[in-house]
Amino acid sequence: MRITGYRTATTVHDWGRPIGDANGAVDSGRTSVPVVIVTTDVGLEGIGLGSYDGIDTVFPALDGQDPRAVVALYDRMLAWVFKRGHAGAVFGAIGALDMALWDLKAKAVEQPLWRLLGARDHVVPAYASGLDGPLADEELARLHKRFAERGLQAVKVKGGLDVAADLRRLGLVAELYRDITGQTPALMLDANEAWSRKEAVRHIQRIEEHVDLAWVEEPVRRWDVDGLALVTQSVKAAIATGENLTGLEQFRPLVAGNAVDIVQTGSVWGITHFLRVAALAHAFDLPISPVGYNVNPLAHAAAVVPNHLSIEIQDLAAPIGITADQEVADGHLVLGESPGLGYTVDEDAIARLGDAAGWGDNAGPHVRPDRAGRRLVGKPAIRPRDQV
């Protein structure tokens, strides 16, 4: 079996609500989902989700190769761009291709990827999240009611701009989950790098006077080893970070500096990246928790690593034109028996979409606000729609 080419498409995920965090919002609730399909000379095709920016630069490393040599091909892609740099969008393209190669490898032996990787079970612990920064309280409750009804017993809330608002929202979801599941949920707060070091300590300590937080995510900048170490030493909650780091070389200083309690990886960086970071974390007795993405592509790999804690579930629906053999039930993500990642892509349905959605451009959560890390008084960057 040899790789013969690839094609790309961009579909849309309709969240049915505004989404965002401390940095901004996508008011339309519609975001683009890039898709990469790798083709072979035997007719099998592999599906990868994530950015394909720069894919023309990376793909020659794969052209004509046997896709079953996934790990070797991952290193070949990194080597192919080592002077151009493999961070950012290029690392995303490597991740999407890597995902497609793992999909192909499992399809070639007609097994779900979780089984090929050596997992004993296909049931993966999960927690609820919803990119819920711009939601008013009523919308927040409506969103998390759906998660709680699936039995999820841990929940992450976006925040970081206002202590009173964070306490109110954390209290709201805690009460809702208790009412539905009968248990007090584990609570997490995600600040998305909104604070300076002392802003983080001050904000978290004030919340911890009232709420037992399981973890706080990305309290300061992703590369700030000293800052993250200061925060984790100053608060009771665990500190989680890593979703925006690319490559083991970026994780090593955090682990060596005791600056992270829960290691995270972004789904869009691929499966091999996740497996390697998980092994690094495991060597230091640290748990790993994959950050969510459309139809949870890291779930198969999470099922096999010994230090997996919980995978983030951002939505219960799939992007337009994509189906996935998985479900959220009894507080877990349950993977099916379909070969590979269990995805199917309806390219005709995607082609009929016309213009794809974006991430909100300058107002979206991928643009850092001017005053991030320099706020004397918290000021919401996102106003709930009922206050606009």
Short mmCIF file of C-alpha atoms in Angstrom, two decimals:
data_model
loop_
_atom_site.label_atom_id
_atom_site.label_comp_id
_atom_site.label_asym_id
_atom_site.label_seq_id
_atom_site.Cartn_x
_atom_site.Cartn_y
_atom_site.Cartn_z
CA MET A 1 0.00 0.00 0.00
CA ARG A 2 1.36 3.41 -1.02
CA ILE A 3 0.23 6.97 -0.52
CA THR A 4 -0.86 8.52 -3.80
CA GLY A 5 -2.22 11.93 -2.85
CA TYR A 6 -4.58 13.92 -0.71
CA ARG A 7 -7.54 16.21 -0.99
CA THR A 8 -8.98 18.75 1.40
CA ALA A 9 -12.36 20.14 2.31
CA THR A 10 -13.73 22.57 4.86
CA THR A 11 -17.00 21.91 6.60
CA VAL A 12 -18.84 23.76 9.35
CA HIS A 13 -19.67 22.95 12.93
CA ASP A 14 -22.90 24.62 14.03
CA TRP A 15 -22.71 24.89 17.81
CA GLY A 16 -26.24 26.30 18.08
CA ARG A 17 -24.95 28.97 20.47
CA PRO A 18 -22.21 31.62 20.68
CA ILE A 19 -18.86 30.17 21.72
CA GLY A 20 -15.76 31.74 23.16
CA ASP A 21 -13.62 32.48 26.18
CA ALA A 22 -11.88 35.37 27.96
CA ASN A 23 -10.27 36.45 24.71
CA GLY A 24 -13.34 36.78 22.48
CA ALA A 25 -16.37 35.10 20.96
CA VAL A 26 -17.85 33.71 17.77
CA ASP A 27 -21.35 35.13 18.02
CA SER A 28 -22.62 33.17 15.00
CA GLY A 29 -21.84 29.85 16.68
CA ARG A 30 -20.56 28.50 13.35
CA THR A 31 -16.91 27.54 12.96
CA SER A 32 -14.91 26.03 10.13
CA VAL A 33 -13.60 22.45 10.35
CA PRO A 34 -10.79 21.60 7.91
CA VAL A 35 -10.67 18.00 6.66
CA VAL A 36 -7.74 16.17 5.06
CA ILE A 37 -8.25 12.90 3.16
CA VAL A 38 -5.13 10.89 2.28
CA THR A 39 -5.50 8.49 -0.67
CA THR A 40 -3.70 5.22 -1.46
CA ASP A 41 -3.15 2.93 -4.42
CA VAL A 42 -5.43 0.25 -2.91
CA GLY A 43 -8.45 2.52 -2.56
CA LEU A 44 -8.29 3.00 1.22
CA GLU A 45 -8.54 6.58 2.41
CA GLY A 46 -7.53 8.09 5.73
CA ILE A 47 -9.36 11.00 7.39
CA GLY A 48 -7.69 13.70 9.43
CA LEU A 49 -9.25 16.75 11.04
CA GLY A 50 -7.42 20.01 11.62
CA SER A 51 -5.56 22.74 9.78
CA TYR A 52 -4.16 22.01 6.35
CA ASP A 53 -2.29 25.30 6.07
CA GLY A 54 1.16 24.49 4.71
CA ILE A 55 0.21 20.96 3.70
CA ASP A 56 1.86 21.36 0.28
CA THR A 57 5.17 21.83 2.09
CA VAL A 58 4.75 18.71 4.24
CA PHE A 59 3.05 16.21 1.92
CA PRO A 60 6.14 15.41 -0.22
CA ALA A 61 7.51 13.64 2.86
CA LEU A 62 4.62 11.16 2.55
CA ASP A 63 4.14 10.85 -1.19
CA GLY A 64 4.72 7.26 -2.34
CA GLN A 65 5.34 5.97 1.19
CA ASP A 66 3.60 3.09 2.96
CA PRO A 67 1.11 4.79 5.32
CA ARG A 68 1.38 1.99 7.87
CA ALA A 69 4.81 3.31 8.91
CA VAL A 70 3.02 6.06 10.80
CA VAL A 71 5.58 6.90 13.49
CA ALA A 72 8.50 6.93 11.04
CA LEU A 73 6.48 9.13 8.68
CA TYR A 74 5.65 11.52 11.51
CA ASP A 75 9.38 12.02 12.13
CA ARG A 76 9.94 12.29 8.39
CA MET A 77 7.41 15.17 8.24
CA LEU A 78 9.16 16.94 11.11
CA ALA A 79 12.52 16.49 9.41
CA TRP A 80 11.08 17.77 6.14
CA VAL A 81 10.39 21.22 7.62
CA PHE A 82 13.07 21.45 10.31
CA LYS A 83 14.58 24.69 8.96
CA ARG A 84 11.23 26.26 8.13
CA GLY A 85 9.97 25.42 11.61
CA HIS A 86 7.22 23.00 12.56
CA ALA A 87 5.20 25.14 14.96
CA GLY A 88 1.82 26.78 14.42
CA ALA A 89 -0.10 26.04 11.25
CA VAL A 90 2.57 23.72 9.83
CA PHE A 91 2.44 21.60 12.98
CA GLY A 92 -1.33 21.51 12.51
CA ALA A 93 -0.93 20.18 8.98
CA ILE A 94 1.46 17.51 10.28
CA GLY A 95 -1.12 16.63 12.93
CA ALA A 96 -3.97 16.30 10.43
CA LEU A 97 -1.87 14.09 8.15
CA ASP A 98 -0.71 12.01 11.13
CA MET A 99 -4.34 11.48 12.11
CA ALA A 100 -5.18 10.33 8.58
CA LEU A 101 -2.24 7.90 8.59
CA TRP A 102 -3.34 6.29 11.86
CA ASP A 103 -6.85 6.03 10.40
CA LEU A 104 -5.41 4.25 7.36
CA LYS A 105 -3.23 1.91 9.42
CA ALA A 106 -6.23 0.71 11.43
CA LYS A 107 -8.48 0.46 8.37
CA ALA A 108 -5.86 -1.70 6.65
CA VAL A 109 -6.37 -4.39 9.33
CA GLU A 110 -10.10 -3.65 9.69
CA GLN A 111 -9.84 -2.69 13.36
CA PRO A 112 -10.90 0.37 15.33
CA LEU A 113 -7.85 2.43 16.18
CA TRP A 114 -8.28 1.97 19.92
CA ARG A 115 -7.88 -1.79 19.49
CA LEU A 116 -4.92 -1.48 17.11
CA LEU A 117 -3.14 0.76 19.62
CA GLY A 118 -3.60 -1.89 22.31
CA ALA A 119 -6.37 -0.51 24.47
CA ARG A 120 -8.20 -3.00 26.67
CA ASP A 121 -11.43 -1.01 26.66
CA HIS A 122 -13.22 1.42 24.39
CA VAL A 123 -14.83 3.44 27.20
CA VAL A 124 -12.94 6.68 27.88
CA PRO A 125 -13.50 8.90 30.98
CA ALA A 126 -14.76 12.32 29.91
CA TYR A 127 -15.69 15.74 31.25
CA ALA A 128 -18.08 18.42 30.02
CA SER A 129 -16.96 21.66 28.47
CA GLY A 130 -18.65 23.96 26.04
CA LEU A 131 -16.54 27.01 25.09
CA ASP A 132 -19.25 28.73 27.12
CA GLY A 133 -17.66 32.15 27.78
CA PRO A 134 -20.33 34.29 26.08
CA LEU A 135 -23.38 32.45 27.45
CA ALA A 136 -25.85 34.08 29.82
CA ASP A 137 -26.78 32.03 32.88
CA GLU A 138 -29.94 30.58 31.34
CA GLU A 139 -28.05 29.45 28.22
CA LEU A 140 -25.23 28.06 30.36
CA ALA A 141 -27.72 25.97 32.32
CA ARG A 142 -29.42 24.74 29.16
CA LEU A 143 -26.09 23.65 27.67
CA HIS A 144 -24.87 21.80 30.74
CA LYS A 145 -28.21 20.16 31.35
CA ARG A 146 -27.57 18.17 28.16
CA PHE A 147 -24.12 17.15 29.38
CA ALA A 148 -25.35 16.20 32.84
CA GLU A 149 -28.11 14.07 31.33
CA ARG A 150 -25.34 12.02 29.66
CA GLY A 151 -23.95 11.26 33.12
CA LEU A 152 -20.86 13.49 32.97
CA GLN A 153 -19.69 14.33 36.49
CA ALA A 154 -16.90 16.83 35.83
CA VAL A 155 -17.32 20.22 34.18
CA LYS A 156 -15.06 23.01 32.95
CA VAL A 157 -16.29 26.60 32.77
CA LYS A 158 -14.69 29.46 30.87
CA GLY A 159 -13.84 32.49 32.97
CA GLY A 160 -11.04 34.63 34.29
CA LEU A 161 -12.35 38.18 33.90
CA ASP A 162 -14.62 38.64 36.91
CA VAL A 163 -14.46 36.78 40.23
CA ALA A 164 -18.13 37.30 41.05
CA ALA A 165 -19.23 36.08 37.62
CA ASP A 166 -16.95 33.02 37.87
CA LEU A 167 -18.31 32.13 41.30
CA ARG A 168 -21.89 32.52 40.11
CA ARG A 169 -21.36 30.38 37.02
CA LEU A 170 -19.43 27.68 38.88
CA GLY A 171 -22.17 27.57 41.51
CA LEU A 172 -24.86 27.34 38.84
CA VAL A 173 -23.34 24.34 37.09
CA ALA A 174 -22.48 22.62 40.38
CA GLU A 175 -26.09 22.81 41.53
CA LEU A 176 -27.41 21.70 38.13
CA TYR A 177 -25.15 18.62 38.01
CA ARG A 178 -26.04 17.69 41.62
CA ASP A 179 -29.74 17.88 40.79
CA ILE A 180 -29.41 15.68 37.71
CA THR A 181 -26.65 13.21 38.62
CA GLY A 182 -27.03 13.20 42.40
CA GLN A 183 -23.33 13.95 42.83
CA THR A 184 -21.26 17.10 43.25
CA PRO A 185 -19.23 17.49 40.05
CA ALA A 186 -15.52 18.14 39.81
CA LEU A 187 -15.17 21.80 38.80
CA MET A 188 -12.54 23.33 36.54
CA LEU A 189 -11.95 26.93 35.43
CA ASP A 190 -10.27 27.86 32.14
CA ALA A 191 -8.70 31.32 31.89
CA ASN A 192 -7.12 30.85 28.44
CA GLU A 193 -3.93 32.74 29.34
CA ALA A 194 -5.85 35.83 30.44
CA TRP A 195 -3.82 36.66 33.57
CA SER A 196 -0.41 37.83 34.65
CA ARG A 197 1.24 35.73 37.38
CA LYS A 198 -0.07 37.68 40.36
CA GLU A 199 -3.44 38.29 38.73
CA ALA A 200 -3.77 34.52 38.47
CA VAL A 201 -2.87 33.90 42.12
CA ARG A 202 -5.17 36.65 43.35
CA HIS A 203 -8.12 35.54 41.22
CA ILE A 204 -7.80 31.84 42.00
CA GLN A 205 -7.30 32.34 45.72
CA ARG A 206 -10.48 34.43 45.92
CA ILE A 207 -12.45 31.73 44.14
CA GLU A 208 -10.97 29.02 46.35
CA GLU A 209 -12.42 30.76 49.40
CA HIS A 210 -15.79 29.47 48.17
CA VAL A 211 -15.22 26.68 45.60
CA ASP A 212 -13.09 23.54 45.54
CA LEU A 213 -11.48 23.65 42.09
CA ALA A 214 -10.07 20.47 40.59
CA TRP A 215 -7.90 22.44 38.19
CA VAL A 216 -7.32 25.84 36.64
CA GLU A 217 -6.36 25.78 32.99
CA GLU A 218 -3.85 28.08 31.29
CA PRO A 219 -3.70 30.72 34.03
CA VAL A 220 -0.70 32.50 32.42
CA ARG A 221 1.14 32.34 29.13
CA ARG A 222 1.80 28.84 27.85
CA TRP A 223 5.62 29.21 27.85
CA ASP A 224 5.95 30.91 31.27
CA VAL A 225 7.63 28.15 33.28
CA ASP A 226 8.40 30.37 36.28
CA GLY A 227 4.91 31.88 36.25
CA LEU A 228 3.12 28.55 36.04
CA ALA A 229 5.34 27.19 38.82
CA LEU A 230 4.51 30.20 41.00
CA VAL A 231 0.78 29.73 40.44
CA THR A 232 0.76 25.99 41.16
CA GLN A 233 2.74 26.60 44.37
CA SER A 234 0.35 29.38 45.47
CA VAL A 235 -3.07 27.75 45.01
CA LYS A 236 -4.74 24.48 45.99
CA ALA A 237 -6.07 23.67 42.52
CA ALA A 238 -3.98 21.72 40.03
CA ILE A 239 -2.63 23.70 37.10
CA ALA A 240 -3.38 22.32 33.64
CA THR A 241 -1.67 23.52 30.47
CA GLY A 242 -0.20 22.36 27.17
CA GLU A 243 -2.95 22.48 24.55
CA ASN A 244 -1.12 25.14 22.53
CA LEU A 245 2.37 23.65 22.84
CA THR A 246 3.87 21.93 19.80
CA GLY A 247 6.60 19.34 20.19
CA LEU A 248 8.26 17.68 23.16
CA GLU A 249 10.86 20.43 23.34
CA GLN A 250 8.15 22.83 24.51
CA PHE A 251 6.87 20.48 27.23
CA ARG A 252 10.24 19.56 28.72
CA PRO A 253 10.87 22.88 30.54
CA LEU A 254 7.39 22.83 32.12
CA VAL A 255 7.76 19.26 33.37
CA ALA A 256 11.32 19.77 34.57
CA GLY A 257 10.33 23.02 36.31
CA ASN A 258 7.41 21.51 38.25
CA ALA A 259 5.22 24.03 36.45
CA VAL A 260 2.36 21.75 35.41
CA ASP A 261 0.15 19.33 37.35
CA ILE A 262 -2.05 18.09 34.51
CA VAL A 263 -0.46 17.87 31.06
CA GLN A 264 -2.71 18.67 28.11
CA THR A 265 -2.36 18.37 24.35
CA GLY A 266 -4.47 19.88 21.61
CA SER A 267 -6.36 17.40 19.46
CA VAL A 268 -5.39 19.21 16.26
CA TRP A 269 -1.70 18.41 16.78
CA GLY A 270 -2.29 14.72 16.04
CA ILE A 271 -2.13 11.30 17.60
CA THR A 272 1.63 10.66 17.57
CA HIS A 273 2.21 13.99 19.33
CA PHE A 274 -0.30 13.02 22.01
CA LEU A 275 1.26 9.59 22.55
CA ARG A 276 4.73 11.07 22.93
CA VAL A 277 3.64 13.81 25.32
CA ALA A 278 1.67 11.24 27.34
CA ALA A 279 4.81 9.11 27.69
CA LEU A 280 6.83 12.12 28.84
CA ALA A 281 4.17 13.00 31.41
CA HIS A 282 3.95 9.39 32.58
CA ALA A 283 7.69 9.34 33.23
CA PHE A 284 7.09 12.11 35.80
CA ASP A 285 3.90 10.56 37.25
CA LEU A 286 1.76 13.30 35.72
CA PRO A 287 -1.72 12.69 34.29
CA ILE A 288 -2.63 13.73 30.76
CA SER A 289 -5.92 15.16 29.55
CA PRO A 290 -6.59 15.80 25.84
CA VAL A 291 -8.26 19.08 24.95
CA GLY A 292 -11.37 18.54 22.86
CA TYR A 293 -12.04 19.06 19.19
CA ASN A 294 -14.72 18.05 16.73
CA VAL A 295 -15.64 14.34 17.16
CA ASN A 296 -12.80 13.80 19.66
CA PRO A 297 -9.97 12.45 17.48
CA LEU A 298 -7.60 11.73 20.40
CA ALA A 299 -10.08 9.47 22.19
CA HIS A 300 -8.69 6.28 20.62
CA ALA A 301 -5.19 7.14 21.83
CA ALA A 302 -6.47 8.25 25.23
CA ALA A 303 -7.95 4.78 25.69
CA VAL A 304 -4.49 3.19 25.65
CA VAL A 305 -2.22 5.51 27.68
CA PRO A 306 -1.88 4.53 31.37
CA ASN A 307 -1.94 8.10 32.70
CA HIS A 308 -5.06 9.36 30.93
CA LEU A 309 -7.26 11.38 33.29
CA SER A 310 -10.28 12.60 31.31
CA ILE A 311 -11.01 13.81 27.78
CA GLU A 312 -12.79 17.10 27.11
CA ILE A 313 -16.20 16.91 25.41
CA GLN A 314 -16.99 20.27 23.82
CA ASP A 315 -20.21 19.35 22.03
CA LEU A 316 -22.53 16.41 21.50
CA ALA A 317 -23.02 17.04 17.77
CA ALA A 318 -20.71 16.50 14.79
CA PRO A 319 -19.78 18.93 12.01
CA ILE A 320 -21.94 18.96 8.90
CA GLY A 321 -21.11 16.02 6.63
CA ILE A 322 -19.14 14.07 9.25
CA THR A 323 -20.38 11.10 11.24
CA ALA A 324 -18.48 9.38 14.03
CA ASP A 325 -18.91 5.94 15.56
CA GLN A 326 -18.94 7.11 19.19
CA GLU A 327 -21.36 8.34 21.83
CA VAL A 328 -21.33 10.06 25.20
CA ALA A 329 -23.06 7.88 27.78
CA ASP A 330 -22.84 7.22 31.52
CA GLY A 331 -20.20 9.89 31.98
CA HIS A 332 -17.84 8.47 29.36
CA LEU A 333 -17.02 8.68 25.68
CA VAL A 334 -17.82 5.26 24.22
CA LEU A 335 -15.96 4.37 21.01
CA GLY A 336 -17.44 1.99 18.47
CA GLU A 337 -16.13 -0.93 16.42
CA SER A 338 -15.84 0.80 13.03
CA PRO A 339 -12.37 0.53 11.48
CA GLY A 340 -9.92 3.39 11.99
CA LEU A 341 -11.14 6.49 13.74
CA GLY A 342 -14.72 5.55 12.89
CA TYR A 343 -15.34 8.66 10.78
CA THR A 344 -17.20 8.99 7.50
CA VAL A 345 -17.18 12.15 5.39
CA ASP A 346 -19.98 13.18 3.03
CA GLU A 347 -18.02 15.37 0.63
CA ASP A 348 -21.11 16.17 -1.44
CA ALA A 349 -22.88 17.58 1.62
CA ILE A 350 -19.80 19.63 2.46
CA ALA A 351 -19.52 20.92 -1.11
CA ARG A 352 -23.08 22.20 -0.93
CA LEU A 353 -22.26 24.41 2.05
CA GLY A 354 -20.71 27.18 0.01
CA ASP A 355 -18.76 29.63 2.14
CA ALA A 356 -17.35 28.13 5.33
CA ALA A 357 -17.52 29.79 8.71
CA GLY A 358 -14.58 31.25 10.59
CA TRP A 359 -13.46 31.89 14.13
CA GLY A 360 -14.88 35.41 14.30
CA ASP A 361 -11.82 37.17 12.91
CA ASN A 362 -10.73 40.04 15.15
CA ALA A 363 -13.46 39.42 17.72
CA GLY A 364 -12.81 35.72 18.07
CA PRO A 365 -11.10 33.77 20.84
CA HIS A 366 -7.98 33.19 18.74
CA VAL A 367 -6.99 36.88 18.97
CA ARG A 368 -5.40 38.02 22.24
CA PRO A 369 -7.07 41.19 23.63
CA ASP A 370 -4.98 44.33 24.10
CA ARG A 371 -5.30 44.38 27.90
CA ALA A 372 -4.82 40.68 28.59
CA GLY A 373 -2.58 40.29 31.64
CA ARG A 374 -2.79 44.03 32.38
CA ARG A 375 -6.18 44.50 34.04
CA LEU A 376 -6.41 46.17 37.45
CA VAL A 377 -10.15 45.50 37.49
CA GLY A 378 -11.71 42.59 35.71
CA LYS A 379 -13.82 43.64 32.77
CA PRO A 380 -15.74 41.12 30.67
CA ALA A 381 -14.39 40.88 27.14
CA ILE A 382 -17.64 39.15 26.20
CA ARG A 383 -21.05 40.41 27.17
CA PRO A 384 -23.86 37.87 27.31
CA ARG A 385 -26.34 38.46 24.51
CA ASP A 386 -29.05 39.54 26.95
CA GLN A 387 -26.78 42.42 28.06
CA VAL A 388 -25.79 43.67 24.60
#
